[in-house]
Short mmCIF file of C-alpha atoms and ligand atoms in Angstrom, two decimals:
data_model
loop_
_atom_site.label_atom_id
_atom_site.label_comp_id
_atom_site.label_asym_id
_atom_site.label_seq_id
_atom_site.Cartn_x
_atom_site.Cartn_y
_atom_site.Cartn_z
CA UNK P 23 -19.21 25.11 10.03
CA UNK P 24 -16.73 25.75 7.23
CA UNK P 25 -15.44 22.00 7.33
CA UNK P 26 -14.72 20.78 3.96
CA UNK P 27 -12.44 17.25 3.30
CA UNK P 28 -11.17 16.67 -0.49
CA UNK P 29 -8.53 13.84 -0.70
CA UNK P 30 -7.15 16.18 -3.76
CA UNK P 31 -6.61 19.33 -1.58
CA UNK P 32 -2.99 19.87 -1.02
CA UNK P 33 -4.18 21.15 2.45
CA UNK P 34 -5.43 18.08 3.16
CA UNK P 35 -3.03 16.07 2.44
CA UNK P 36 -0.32 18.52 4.27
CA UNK P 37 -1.82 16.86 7.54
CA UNK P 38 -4.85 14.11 6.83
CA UNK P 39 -5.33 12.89 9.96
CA UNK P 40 -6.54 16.27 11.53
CA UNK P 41 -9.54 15.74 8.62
CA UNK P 42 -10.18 12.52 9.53
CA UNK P 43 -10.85 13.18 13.45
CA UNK P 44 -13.67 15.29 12.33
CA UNK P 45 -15.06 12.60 9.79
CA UNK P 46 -14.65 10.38 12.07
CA UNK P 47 -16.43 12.61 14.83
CA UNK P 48 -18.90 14.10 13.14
CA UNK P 49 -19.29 12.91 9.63
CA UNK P 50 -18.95 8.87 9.43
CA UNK P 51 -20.07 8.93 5.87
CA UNK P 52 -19.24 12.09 4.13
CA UNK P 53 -20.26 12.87 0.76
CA UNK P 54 -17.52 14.80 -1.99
CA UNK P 55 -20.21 16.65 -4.43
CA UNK P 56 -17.56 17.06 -6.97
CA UNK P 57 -16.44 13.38 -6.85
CA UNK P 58 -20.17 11.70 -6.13
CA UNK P 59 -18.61 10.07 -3.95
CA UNK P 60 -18.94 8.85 -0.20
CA UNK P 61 -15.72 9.18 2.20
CA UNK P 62 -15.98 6.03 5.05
CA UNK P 63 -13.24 7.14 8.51
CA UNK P 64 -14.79 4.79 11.07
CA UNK P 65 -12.60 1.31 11.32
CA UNK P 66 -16.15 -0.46 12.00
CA UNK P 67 -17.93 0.82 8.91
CA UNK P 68 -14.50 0.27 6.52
CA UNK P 69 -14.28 -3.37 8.05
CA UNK P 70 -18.25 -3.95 7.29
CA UNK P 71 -17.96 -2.60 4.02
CA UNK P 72 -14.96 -4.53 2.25
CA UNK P 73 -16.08 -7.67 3.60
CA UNK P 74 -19.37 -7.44 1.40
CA UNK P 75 -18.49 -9.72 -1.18
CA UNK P 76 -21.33 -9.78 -3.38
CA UNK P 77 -20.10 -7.31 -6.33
CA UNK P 78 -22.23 -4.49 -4.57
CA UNK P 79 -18.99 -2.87 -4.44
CA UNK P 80 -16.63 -3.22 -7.30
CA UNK P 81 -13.30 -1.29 -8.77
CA UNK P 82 -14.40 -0.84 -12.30
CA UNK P 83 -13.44 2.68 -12.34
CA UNK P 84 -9.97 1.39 -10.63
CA UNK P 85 -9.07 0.77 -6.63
CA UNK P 86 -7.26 4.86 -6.88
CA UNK P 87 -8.71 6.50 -9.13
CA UNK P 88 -7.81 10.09 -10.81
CA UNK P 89 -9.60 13.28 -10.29
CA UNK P 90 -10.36 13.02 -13.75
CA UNK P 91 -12.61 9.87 -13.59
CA UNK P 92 -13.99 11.20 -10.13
CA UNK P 93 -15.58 14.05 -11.81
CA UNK P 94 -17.91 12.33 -14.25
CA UNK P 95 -20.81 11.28 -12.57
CA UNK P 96 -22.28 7.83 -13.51
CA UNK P 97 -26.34 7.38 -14.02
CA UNK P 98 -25.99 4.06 -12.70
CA UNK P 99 -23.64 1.03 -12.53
CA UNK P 100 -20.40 0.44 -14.36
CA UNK P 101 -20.23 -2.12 -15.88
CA UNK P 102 -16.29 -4.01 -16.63
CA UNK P 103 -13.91 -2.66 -18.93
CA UNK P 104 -13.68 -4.08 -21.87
CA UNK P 105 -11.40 -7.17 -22.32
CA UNK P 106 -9.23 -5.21 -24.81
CA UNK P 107 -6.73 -4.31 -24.17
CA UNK P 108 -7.19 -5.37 -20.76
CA UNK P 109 -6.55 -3.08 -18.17
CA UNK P 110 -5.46 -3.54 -14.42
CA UNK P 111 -7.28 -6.69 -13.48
CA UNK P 112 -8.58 -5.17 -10.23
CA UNK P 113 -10.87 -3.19 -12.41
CA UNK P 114 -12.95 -6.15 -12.79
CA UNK P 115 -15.17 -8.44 -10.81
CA UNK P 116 -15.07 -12.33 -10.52
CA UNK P 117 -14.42 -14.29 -11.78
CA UNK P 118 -11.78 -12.70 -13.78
CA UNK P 119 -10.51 -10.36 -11.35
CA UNK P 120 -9.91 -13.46 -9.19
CA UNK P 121 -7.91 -15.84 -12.36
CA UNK P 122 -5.50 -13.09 -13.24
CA UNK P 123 -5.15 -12.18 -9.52
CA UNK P 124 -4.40 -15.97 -8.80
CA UNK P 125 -1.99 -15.97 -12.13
CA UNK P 126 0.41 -13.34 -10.15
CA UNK P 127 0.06 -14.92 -6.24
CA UNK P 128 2.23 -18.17 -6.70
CA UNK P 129 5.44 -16.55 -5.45
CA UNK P 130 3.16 -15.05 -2.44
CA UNK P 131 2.13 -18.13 -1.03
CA UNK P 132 3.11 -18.43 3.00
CA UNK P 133 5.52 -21.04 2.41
CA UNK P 134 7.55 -19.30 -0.35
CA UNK P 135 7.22 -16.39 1.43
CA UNK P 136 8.91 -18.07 4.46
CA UNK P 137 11.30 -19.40 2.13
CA UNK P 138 12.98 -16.01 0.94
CA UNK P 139 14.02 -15.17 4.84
CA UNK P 140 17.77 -15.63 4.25
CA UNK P 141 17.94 -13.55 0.88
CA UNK P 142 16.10 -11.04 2.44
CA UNK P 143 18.33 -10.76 5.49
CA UNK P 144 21.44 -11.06 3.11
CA UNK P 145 20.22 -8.41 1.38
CA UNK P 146 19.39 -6.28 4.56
CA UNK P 147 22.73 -6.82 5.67
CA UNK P 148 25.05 -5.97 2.42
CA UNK P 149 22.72 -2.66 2.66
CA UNK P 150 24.13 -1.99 5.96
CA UNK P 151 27.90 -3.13 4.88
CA UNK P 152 27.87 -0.28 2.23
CA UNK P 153 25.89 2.16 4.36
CA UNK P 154 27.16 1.76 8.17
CA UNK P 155 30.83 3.47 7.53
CA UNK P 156 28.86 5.97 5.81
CA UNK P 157 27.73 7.37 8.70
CA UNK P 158 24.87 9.47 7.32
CA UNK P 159 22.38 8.08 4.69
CA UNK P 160 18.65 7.92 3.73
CA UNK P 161 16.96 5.42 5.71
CA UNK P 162 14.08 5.11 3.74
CA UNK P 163 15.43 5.00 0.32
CA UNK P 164 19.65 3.41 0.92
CA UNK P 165 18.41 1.12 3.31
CA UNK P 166 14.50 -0.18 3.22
CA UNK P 167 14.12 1.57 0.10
CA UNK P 168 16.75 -0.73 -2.02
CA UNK P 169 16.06 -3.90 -0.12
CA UNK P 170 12.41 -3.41 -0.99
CA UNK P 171 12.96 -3.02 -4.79
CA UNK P 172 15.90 -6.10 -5.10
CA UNK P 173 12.78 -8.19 -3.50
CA UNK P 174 10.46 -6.93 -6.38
CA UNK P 175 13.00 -7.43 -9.37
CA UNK P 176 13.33 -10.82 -7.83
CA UNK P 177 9.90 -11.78 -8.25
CA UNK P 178 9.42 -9.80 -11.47
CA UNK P 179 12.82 -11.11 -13.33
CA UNK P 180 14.88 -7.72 -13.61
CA UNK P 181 18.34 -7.83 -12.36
CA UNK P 182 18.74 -6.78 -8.43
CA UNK P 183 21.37 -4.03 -9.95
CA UNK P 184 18.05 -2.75 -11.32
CA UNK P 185 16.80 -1.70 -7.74
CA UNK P 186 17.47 2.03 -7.66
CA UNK P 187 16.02 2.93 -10.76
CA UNK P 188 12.93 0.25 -9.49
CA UNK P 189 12.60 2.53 -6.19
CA UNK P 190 13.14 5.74 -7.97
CA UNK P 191 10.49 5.25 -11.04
CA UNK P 192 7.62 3.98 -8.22
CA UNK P 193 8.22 6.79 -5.99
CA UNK P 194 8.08 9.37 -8.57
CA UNK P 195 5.45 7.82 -10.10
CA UNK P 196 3.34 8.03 -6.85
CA UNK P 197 4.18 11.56 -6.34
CA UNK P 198 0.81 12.14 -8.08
CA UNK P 199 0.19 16.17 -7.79
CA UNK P 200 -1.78 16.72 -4.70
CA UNK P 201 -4.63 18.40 -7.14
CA UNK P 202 -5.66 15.19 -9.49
CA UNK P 203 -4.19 12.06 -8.42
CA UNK P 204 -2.48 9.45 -10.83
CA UNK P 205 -3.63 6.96 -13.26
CA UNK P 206 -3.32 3.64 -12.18
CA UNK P 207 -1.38 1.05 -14.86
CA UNK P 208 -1.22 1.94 -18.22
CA UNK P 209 -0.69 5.89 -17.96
CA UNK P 210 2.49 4.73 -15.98
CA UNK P 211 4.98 4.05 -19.32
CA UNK P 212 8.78 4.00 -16.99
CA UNK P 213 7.12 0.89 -15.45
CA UNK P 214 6.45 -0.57 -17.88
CA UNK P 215 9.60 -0.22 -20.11
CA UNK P 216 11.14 -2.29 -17.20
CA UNK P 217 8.15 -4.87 -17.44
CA UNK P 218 7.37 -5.56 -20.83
CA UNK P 219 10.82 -6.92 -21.58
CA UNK P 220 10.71 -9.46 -19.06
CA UNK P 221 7.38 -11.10 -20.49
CA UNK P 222 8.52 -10.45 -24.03
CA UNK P 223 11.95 -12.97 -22.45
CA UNK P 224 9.78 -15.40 -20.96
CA UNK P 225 7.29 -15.59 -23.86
CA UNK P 226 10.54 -16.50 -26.14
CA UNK P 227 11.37 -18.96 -23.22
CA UNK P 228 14.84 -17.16 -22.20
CA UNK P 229 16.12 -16.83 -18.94
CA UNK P 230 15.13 -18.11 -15.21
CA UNK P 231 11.58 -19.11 -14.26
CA UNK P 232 9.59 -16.30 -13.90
CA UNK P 233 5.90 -17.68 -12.20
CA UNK P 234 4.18 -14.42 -11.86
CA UNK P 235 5.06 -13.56 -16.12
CA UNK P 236 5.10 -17.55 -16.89
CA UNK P 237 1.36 -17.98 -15.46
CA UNK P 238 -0.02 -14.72 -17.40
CA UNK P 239 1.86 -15.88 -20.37
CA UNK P 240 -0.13 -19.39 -19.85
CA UNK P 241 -3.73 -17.30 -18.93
CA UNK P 242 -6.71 -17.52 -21.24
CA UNK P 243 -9.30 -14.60 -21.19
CA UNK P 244 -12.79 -15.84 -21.10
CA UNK P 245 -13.03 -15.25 -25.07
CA UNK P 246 -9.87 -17.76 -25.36
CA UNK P 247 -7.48 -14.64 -26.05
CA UNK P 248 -3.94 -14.86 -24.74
CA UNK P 249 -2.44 -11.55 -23.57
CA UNK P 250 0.02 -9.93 -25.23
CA UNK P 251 3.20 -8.84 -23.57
CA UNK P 252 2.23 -5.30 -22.85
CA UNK P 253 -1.16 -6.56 -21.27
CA UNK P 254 0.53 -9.32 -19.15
CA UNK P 255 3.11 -6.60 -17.93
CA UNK P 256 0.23 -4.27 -16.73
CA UNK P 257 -1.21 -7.26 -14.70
CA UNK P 258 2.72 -7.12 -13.09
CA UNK P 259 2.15 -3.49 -12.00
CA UNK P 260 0.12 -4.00 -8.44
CA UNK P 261 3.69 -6.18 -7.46
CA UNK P 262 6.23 -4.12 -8.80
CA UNK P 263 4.31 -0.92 -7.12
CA UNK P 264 3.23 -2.80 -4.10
CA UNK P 265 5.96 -4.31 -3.28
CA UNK P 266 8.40 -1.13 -3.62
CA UNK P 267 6.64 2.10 -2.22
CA UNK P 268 5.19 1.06 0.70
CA UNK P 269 7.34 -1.18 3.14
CA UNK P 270 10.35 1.18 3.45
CA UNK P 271 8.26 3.97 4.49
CA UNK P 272 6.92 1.84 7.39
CA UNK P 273 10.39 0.33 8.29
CA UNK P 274 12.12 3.94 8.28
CA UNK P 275 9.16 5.67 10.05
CA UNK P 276 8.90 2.62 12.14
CA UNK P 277 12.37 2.95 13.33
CA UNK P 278 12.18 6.97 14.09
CA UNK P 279 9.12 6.48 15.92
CA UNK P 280 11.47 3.94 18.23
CA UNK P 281 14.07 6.10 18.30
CA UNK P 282 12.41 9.30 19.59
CA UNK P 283 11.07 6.69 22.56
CA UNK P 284 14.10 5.68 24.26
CA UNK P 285 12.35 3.50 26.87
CA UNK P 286 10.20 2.03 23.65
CA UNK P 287 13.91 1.03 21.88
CA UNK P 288 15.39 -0.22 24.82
CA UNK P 289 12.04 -2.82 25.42
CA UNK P 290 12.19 -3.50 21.54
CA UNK P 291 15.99 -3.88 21.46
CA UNK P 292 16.11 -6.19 24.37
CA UNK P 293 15.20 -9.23 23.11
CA UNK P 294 14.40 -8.80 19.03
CA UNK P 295 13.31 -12.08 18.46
CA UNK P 296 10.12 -11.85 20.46
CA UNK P 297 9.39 -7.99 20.21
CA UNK P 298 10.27 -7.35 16.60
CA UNK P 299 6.81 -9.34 15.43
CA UNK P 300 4.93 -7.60 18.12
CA UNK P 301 6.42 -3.83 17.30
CA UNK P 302 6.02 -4.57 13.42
CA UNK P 303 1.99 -4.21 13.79
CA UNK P 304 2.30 -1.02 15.15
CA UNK P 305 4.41 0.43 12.78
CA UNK P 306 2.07 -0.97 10.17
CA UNK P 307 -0.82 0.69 11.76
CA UNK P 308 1.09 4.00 12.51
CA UNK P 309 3.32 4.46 9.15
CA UNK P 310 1.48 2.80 6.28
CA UNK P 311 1.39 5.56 4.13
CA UNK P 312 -1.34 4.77 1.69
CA UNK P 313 -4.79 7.08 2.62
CA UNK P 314 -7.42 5.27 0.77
CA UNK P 315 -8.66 3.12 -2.14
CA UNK P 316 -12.25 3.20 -4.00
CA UNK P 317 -14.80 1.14 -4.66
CA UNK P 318 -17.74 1.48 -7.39
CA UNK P 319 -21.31 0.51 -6.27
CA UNK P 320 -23.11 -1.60 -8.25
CA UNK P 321 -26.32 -2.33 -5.82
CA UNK P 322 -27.53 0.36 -3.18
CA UNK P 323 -25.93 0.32 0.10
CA UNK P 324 -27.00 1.86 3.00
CA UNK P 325 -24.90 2.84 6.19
CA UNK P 326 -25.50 5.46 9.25
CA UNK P 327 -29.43 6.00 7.12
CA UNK P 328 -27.44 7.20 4.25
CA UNK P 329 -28.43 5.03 1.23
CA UNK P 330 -25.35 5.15 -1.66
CA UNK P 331 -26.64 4.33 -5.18
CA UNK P 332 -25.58 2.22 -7.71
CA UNK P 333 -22.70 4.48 -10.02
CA UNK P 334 -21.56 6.44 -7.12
CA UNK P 335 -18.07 5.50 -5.53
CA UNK P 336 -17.10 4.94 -1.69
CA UNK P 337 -13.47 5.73 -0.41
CA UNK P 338 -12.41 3.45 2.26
CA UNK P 339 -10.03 5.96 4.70
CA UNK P 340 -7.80 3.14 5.81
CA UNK P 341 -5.22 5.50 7.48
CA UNK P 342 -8.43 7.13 9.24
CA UNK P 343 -9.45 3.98 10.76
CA UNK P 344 -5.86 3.01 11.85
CA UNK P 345 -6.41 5.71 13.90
CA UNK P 346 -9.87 5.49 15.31
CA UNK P 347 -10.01 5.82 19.01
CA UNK P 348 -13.13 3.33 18.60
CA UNK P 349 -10.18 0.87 17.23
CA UNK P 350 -7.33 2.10 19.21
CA UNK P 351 -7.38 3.75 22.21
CA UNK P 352 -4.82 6.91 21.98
CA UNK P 353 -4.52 6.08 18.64
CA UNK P 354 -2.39 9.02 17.91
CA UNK P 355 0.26 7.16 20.51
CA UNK P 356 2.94 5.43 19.16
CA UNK P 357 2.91 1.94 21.46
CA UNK P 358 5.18 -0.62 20.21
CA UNK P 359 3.31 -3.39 22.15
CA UNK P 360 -0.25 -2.27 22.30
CA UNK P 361 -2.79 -4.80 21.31
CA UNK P 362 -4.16 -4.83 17.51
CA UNK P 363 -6.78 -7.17 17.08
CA UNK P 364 -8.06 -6.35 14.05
CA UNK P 365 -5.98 -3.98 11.21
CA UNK P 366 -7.18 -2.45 8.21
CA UNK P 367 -3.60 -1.34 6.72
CA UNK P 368 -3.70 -4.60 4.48
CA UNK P 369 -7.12 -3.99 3.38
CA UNK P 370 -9.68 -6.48 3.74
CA UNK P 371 -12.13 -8.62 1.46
CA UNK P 372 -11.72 -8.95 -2.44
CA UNK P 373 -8.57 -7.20 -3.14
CA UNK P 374 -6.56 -8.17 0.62
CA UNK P 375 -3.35 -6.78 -0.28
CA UNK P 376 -1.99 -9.81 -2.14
CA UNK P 377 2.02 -9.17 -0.39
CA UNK P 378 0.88 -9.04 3.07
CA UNK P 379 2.85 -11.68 3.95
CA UNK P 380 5.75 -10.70 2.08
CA UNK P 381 5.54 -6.77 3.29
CA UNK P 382 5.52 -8.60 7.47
CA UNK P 383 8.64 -10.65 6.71
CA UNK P 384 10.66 -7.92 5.54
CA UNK P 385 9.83 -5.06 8.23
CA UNK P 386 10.49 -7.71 10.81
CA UNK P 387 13.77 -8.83 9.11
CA UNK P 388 15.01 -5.28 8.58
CA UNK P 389 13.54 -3.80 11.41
CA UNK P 390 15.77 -6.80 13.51
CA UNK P 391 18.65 -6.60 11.75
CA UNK P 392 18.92 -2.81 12.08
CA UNK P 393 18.53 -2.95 15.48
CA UNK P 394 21.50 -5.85 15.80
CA UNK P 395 24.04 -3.98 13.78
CA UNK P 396 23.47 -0.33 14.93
CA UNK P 397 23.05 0.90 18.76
CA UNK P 398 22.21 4.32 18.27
CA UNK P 399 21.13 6.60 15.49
CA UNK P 400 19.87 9.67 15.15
CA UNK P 401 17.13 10.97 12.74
CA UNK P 402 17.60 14.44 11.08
CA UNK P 403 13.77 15.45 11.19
CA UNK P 404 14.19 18.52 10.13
CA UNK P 405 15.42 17.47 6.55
CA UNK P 406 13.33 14.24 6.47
CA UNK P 407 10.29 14.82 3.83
CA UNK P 408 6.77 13.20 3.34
CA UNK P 409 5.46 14.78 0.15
CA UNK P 410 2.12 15.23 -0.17
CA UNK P 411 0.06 13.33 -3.04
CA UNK P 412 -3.52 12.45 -3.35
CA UNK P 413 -3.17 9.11 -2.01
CA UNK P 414 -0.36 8.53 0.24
CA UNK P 415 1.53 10.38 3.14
CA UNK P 416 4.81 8.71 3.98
CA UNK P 417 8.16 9.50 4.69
CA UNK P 418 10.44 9.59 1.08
CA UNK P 419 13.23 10.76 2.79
CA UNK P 420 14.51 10.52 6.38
CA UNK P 421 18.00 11.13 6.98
CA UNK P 422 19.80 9.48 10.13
CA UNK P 423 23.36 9.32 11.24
CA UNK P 424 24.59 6.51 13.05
CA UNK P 425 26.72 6.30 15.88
C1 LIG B 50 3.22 -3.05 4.80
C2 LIG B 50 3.23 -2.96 3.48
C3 LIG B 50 1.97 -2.99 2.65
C4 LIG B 50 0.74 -2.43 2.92
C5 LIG B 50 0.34 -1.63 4.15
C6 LIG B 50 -0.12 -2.76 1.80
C7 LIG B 50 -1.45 -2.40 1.70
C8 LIG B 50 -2.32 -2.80 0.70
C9 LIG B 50 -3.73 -2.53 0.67
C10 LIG B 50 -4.51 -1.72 1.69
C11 LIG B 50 -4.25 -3.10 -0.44
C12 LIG B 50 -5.72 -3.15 -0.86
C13 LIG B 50 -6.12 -2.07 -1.82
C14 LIG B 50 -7.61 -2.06 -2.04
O1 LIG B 50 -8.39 -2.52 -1.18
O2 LIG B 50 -8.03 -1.56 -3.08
C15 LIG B 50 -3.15 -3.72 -1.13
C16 LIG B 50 -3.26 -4.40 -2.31
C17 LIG B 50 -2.20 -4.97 -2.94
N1 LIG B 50 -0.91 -5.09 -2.47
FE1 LIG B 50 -0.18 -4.36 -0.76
N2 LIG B 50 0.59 -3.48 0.88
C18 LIG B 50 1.88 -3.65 1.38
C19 LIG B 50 2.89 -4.35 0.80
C20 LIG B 50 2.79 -5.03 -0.37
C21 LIG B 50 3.82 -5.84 -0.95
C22 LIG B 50 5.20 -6.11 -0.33
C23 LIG B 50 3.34 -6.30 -2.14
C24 LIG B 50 3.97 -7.19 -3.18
C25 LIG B 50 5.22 -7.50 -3.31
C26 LIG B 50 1.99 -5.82 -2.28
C27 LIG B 50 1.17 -6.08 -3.35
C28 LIG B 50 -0.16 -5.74 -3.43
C29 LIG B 50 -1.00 -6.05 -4.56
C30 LIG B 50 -0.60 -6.78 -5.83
C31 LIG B 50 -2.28 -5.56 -4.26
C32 LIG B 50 -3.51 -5.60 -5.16
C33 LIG B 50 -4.38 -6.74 -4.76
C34 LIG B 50 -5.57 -6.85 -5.67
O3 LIG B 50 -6.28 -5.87 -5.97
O4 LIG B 50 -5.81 -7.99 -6.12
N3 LIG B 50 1.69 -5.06 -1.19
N4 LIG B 50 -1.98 -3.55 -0.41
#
């Protein structure tokens, strides 16, 4: 009777998935008074909903946004943000959403995706040079966690010596107090004293190619305006926090999960080649750490008789419906080869997670190589840490010690 869900409430968030069984059960489309806003937990209903493509759902008020937005109530539909300065470009519809989004997907293409495979396992495996005679280290953050971050400055143009402090200013920026959530892009200033350089380089034509800062450089808004170097670095923000906070969670979580199934490491371990692709689903489904992302209505919608207006928000639960039993059976199970047909851990629709190829290469390339170079380990769960925050619930921290 007393059932309440809040994505802001620290109790929540100290175990989200115990809410989302009842949502799921007994409350498909839940509404937040405080928030006007609708919560979605079934996989069916979240897969329906982001495919509508027909701006009835939009991010204008941002794909996560804070408590503080949340609690003003809208009379009716928000319209875009204004062009300047121009924010995030997610907070917009097409067709601009989609040319700034295209300006920063060159590098993400399948085929130069493909291409990075042997820095990516280089860098894997001077990770695991430095850390193996170690013997105890963070898995999420020395191993995954660095690897992760050198990809990013990569693609962004900082220096690969750059990666810790990379890692470190994305995961503290995400620690976003249980209670209000974070602002999206420009209320994040440590990223972008790392981001605005590089476009202020290329804009004075110095140093290697950059495409993603090269193409906003070259991007007209629709009133003919170029962006300056702060706006073009805020359009960089989805990549440098994309790319950094969420694949090392899933590759050290991933890799406990195998380890506290001996039989499941032994079938994985076997023959990586083959069974590293396969397992990597399932550690995207159980270990992606991010809870849920917002959308803005714009039209009515109706679902389960419930009609949503125009100015109130949904939340998609993705990490609810990666573990709907309608989905999945036992989907509280970890099964490194059980079949996934569909996934919702990437998102789906308008704003598809833009690295997804990326984020599969290098689980299954670090996930592999780990498993080559180190026989056994051993995962000190009692000092491993997944802090709460409104939006994600993933492992920071997970200490192992190899043997
Ligand atoms: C397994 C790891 C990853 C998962 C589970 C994941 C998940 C997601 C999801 C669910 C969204 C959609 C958000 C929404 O609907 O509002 C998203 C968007 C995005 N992701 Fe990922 N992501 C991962 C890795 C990456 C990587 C490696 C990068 C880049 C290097 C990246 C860059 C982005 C960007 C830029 C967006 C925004 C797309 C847009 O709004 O246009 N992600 N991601």
């Amino acid at each position: 009777m007393s059932f309440r869900y809040d994505p802001f409430d620290p109790a929540v968030m100290a175990d989200p998935p115990a809410y989302y069984r009842v949502l799921r059960e007994q409350y498909p489309v839940y509404y937040l008074e405080q928030w006007d806003t609708y919560a979605l937990s079934r996989f069916a209903d979240i897969w329906k909903v982001l495919e509508v493509n027909d701006g009835t759902f939009v991010a204008s008020e941002g794909t996560l946004p804070s408590a503080a937005v949340l609690a003003a109530h809208n009379d009716g539909p928000v319209p875009d943000p204004p062009l300047h300065p121009l924010p995030f470009h997610a907070n917009f519809d097409a067709p601009l959403y989609d040319e700034v989004r295209r300006a920063t997907a060159t590098p993400f293409r399948p085929r130069k995706i493909a291409a990075l495979a042997t820095r990516i396992r280089e860098l894997a495996n001077e990770r695991l040079d430095v850390l193996l005679p170690r013997g105890h280290f963070d898995l999420t953050a020395e191993y995954a966690g660095i690897v992760a971050a050198s990809v990013v400055c990569d693609l962004v143009g900082l220096p690969t010596d750059l990666a810790g402090d990379v890692l470190a200013t994305v995961n503290a920026g995400s620690l976003a107090e249980p209670g209000s959530g974070v602002e999206v892009a420009d209320a994040r200033p440590g990223y972008l004293d790392h981001l605005i350089p590089v476009v202020a380089r290329r804009r004075a034509g110095e140093g290697d190619e950059v495409p993603i800062a090269d193409n906003l450089l070259g991007y007209r808004l629709p009133d003919g305006a170029a962006l300056t170097d702060h706006e073009a670095a805020v359009q960089m923000l989805g990549v440098f926090i994309g790319g950094t906070e969420t694949v090392p969670k899933i590759v050290a979580h991933g890799l406990w999960e195998l380890s506290s199934r001996p039989d499941q490491l032994a079938a994985v371990t076997e023959d990586v080649a083959a069974t590293v692709p396969i397992a990597r689903e399932e550690m995207i489904r159980y270990c992606a750490p991010a809870q849920w992302f917002a959308r803005t209505l714009r039209r009515p919608f109706t679902l389960h008789g419930i009609t949503i207006r125009p100015g109130q928000r949904i939340i998609s639960l993705i990490a609810s419906a990666n573990r709907d039993e309608r989905e999945y059976p036992a989907p509280d199970d970890f099964v490194w080869n059980r079949p996934i047909e569909r996934l919702l851990a990437f998102g789906r629709g308008q704003h598809f997670c833009l690295g997804s190829h990326l984020a599969r290469l290098e689980i299954t390339i670090m996930v592999t190589e780990w498993l080559r170079r180190v026989p056994e380990f051993h995962v000190d769960a009692a000092r491993a840490s997944r802090p709460p925050s409104s939006f994600q619930w993933g492992w920071n921290s997970i200490p192992v010690e190899v043997g």
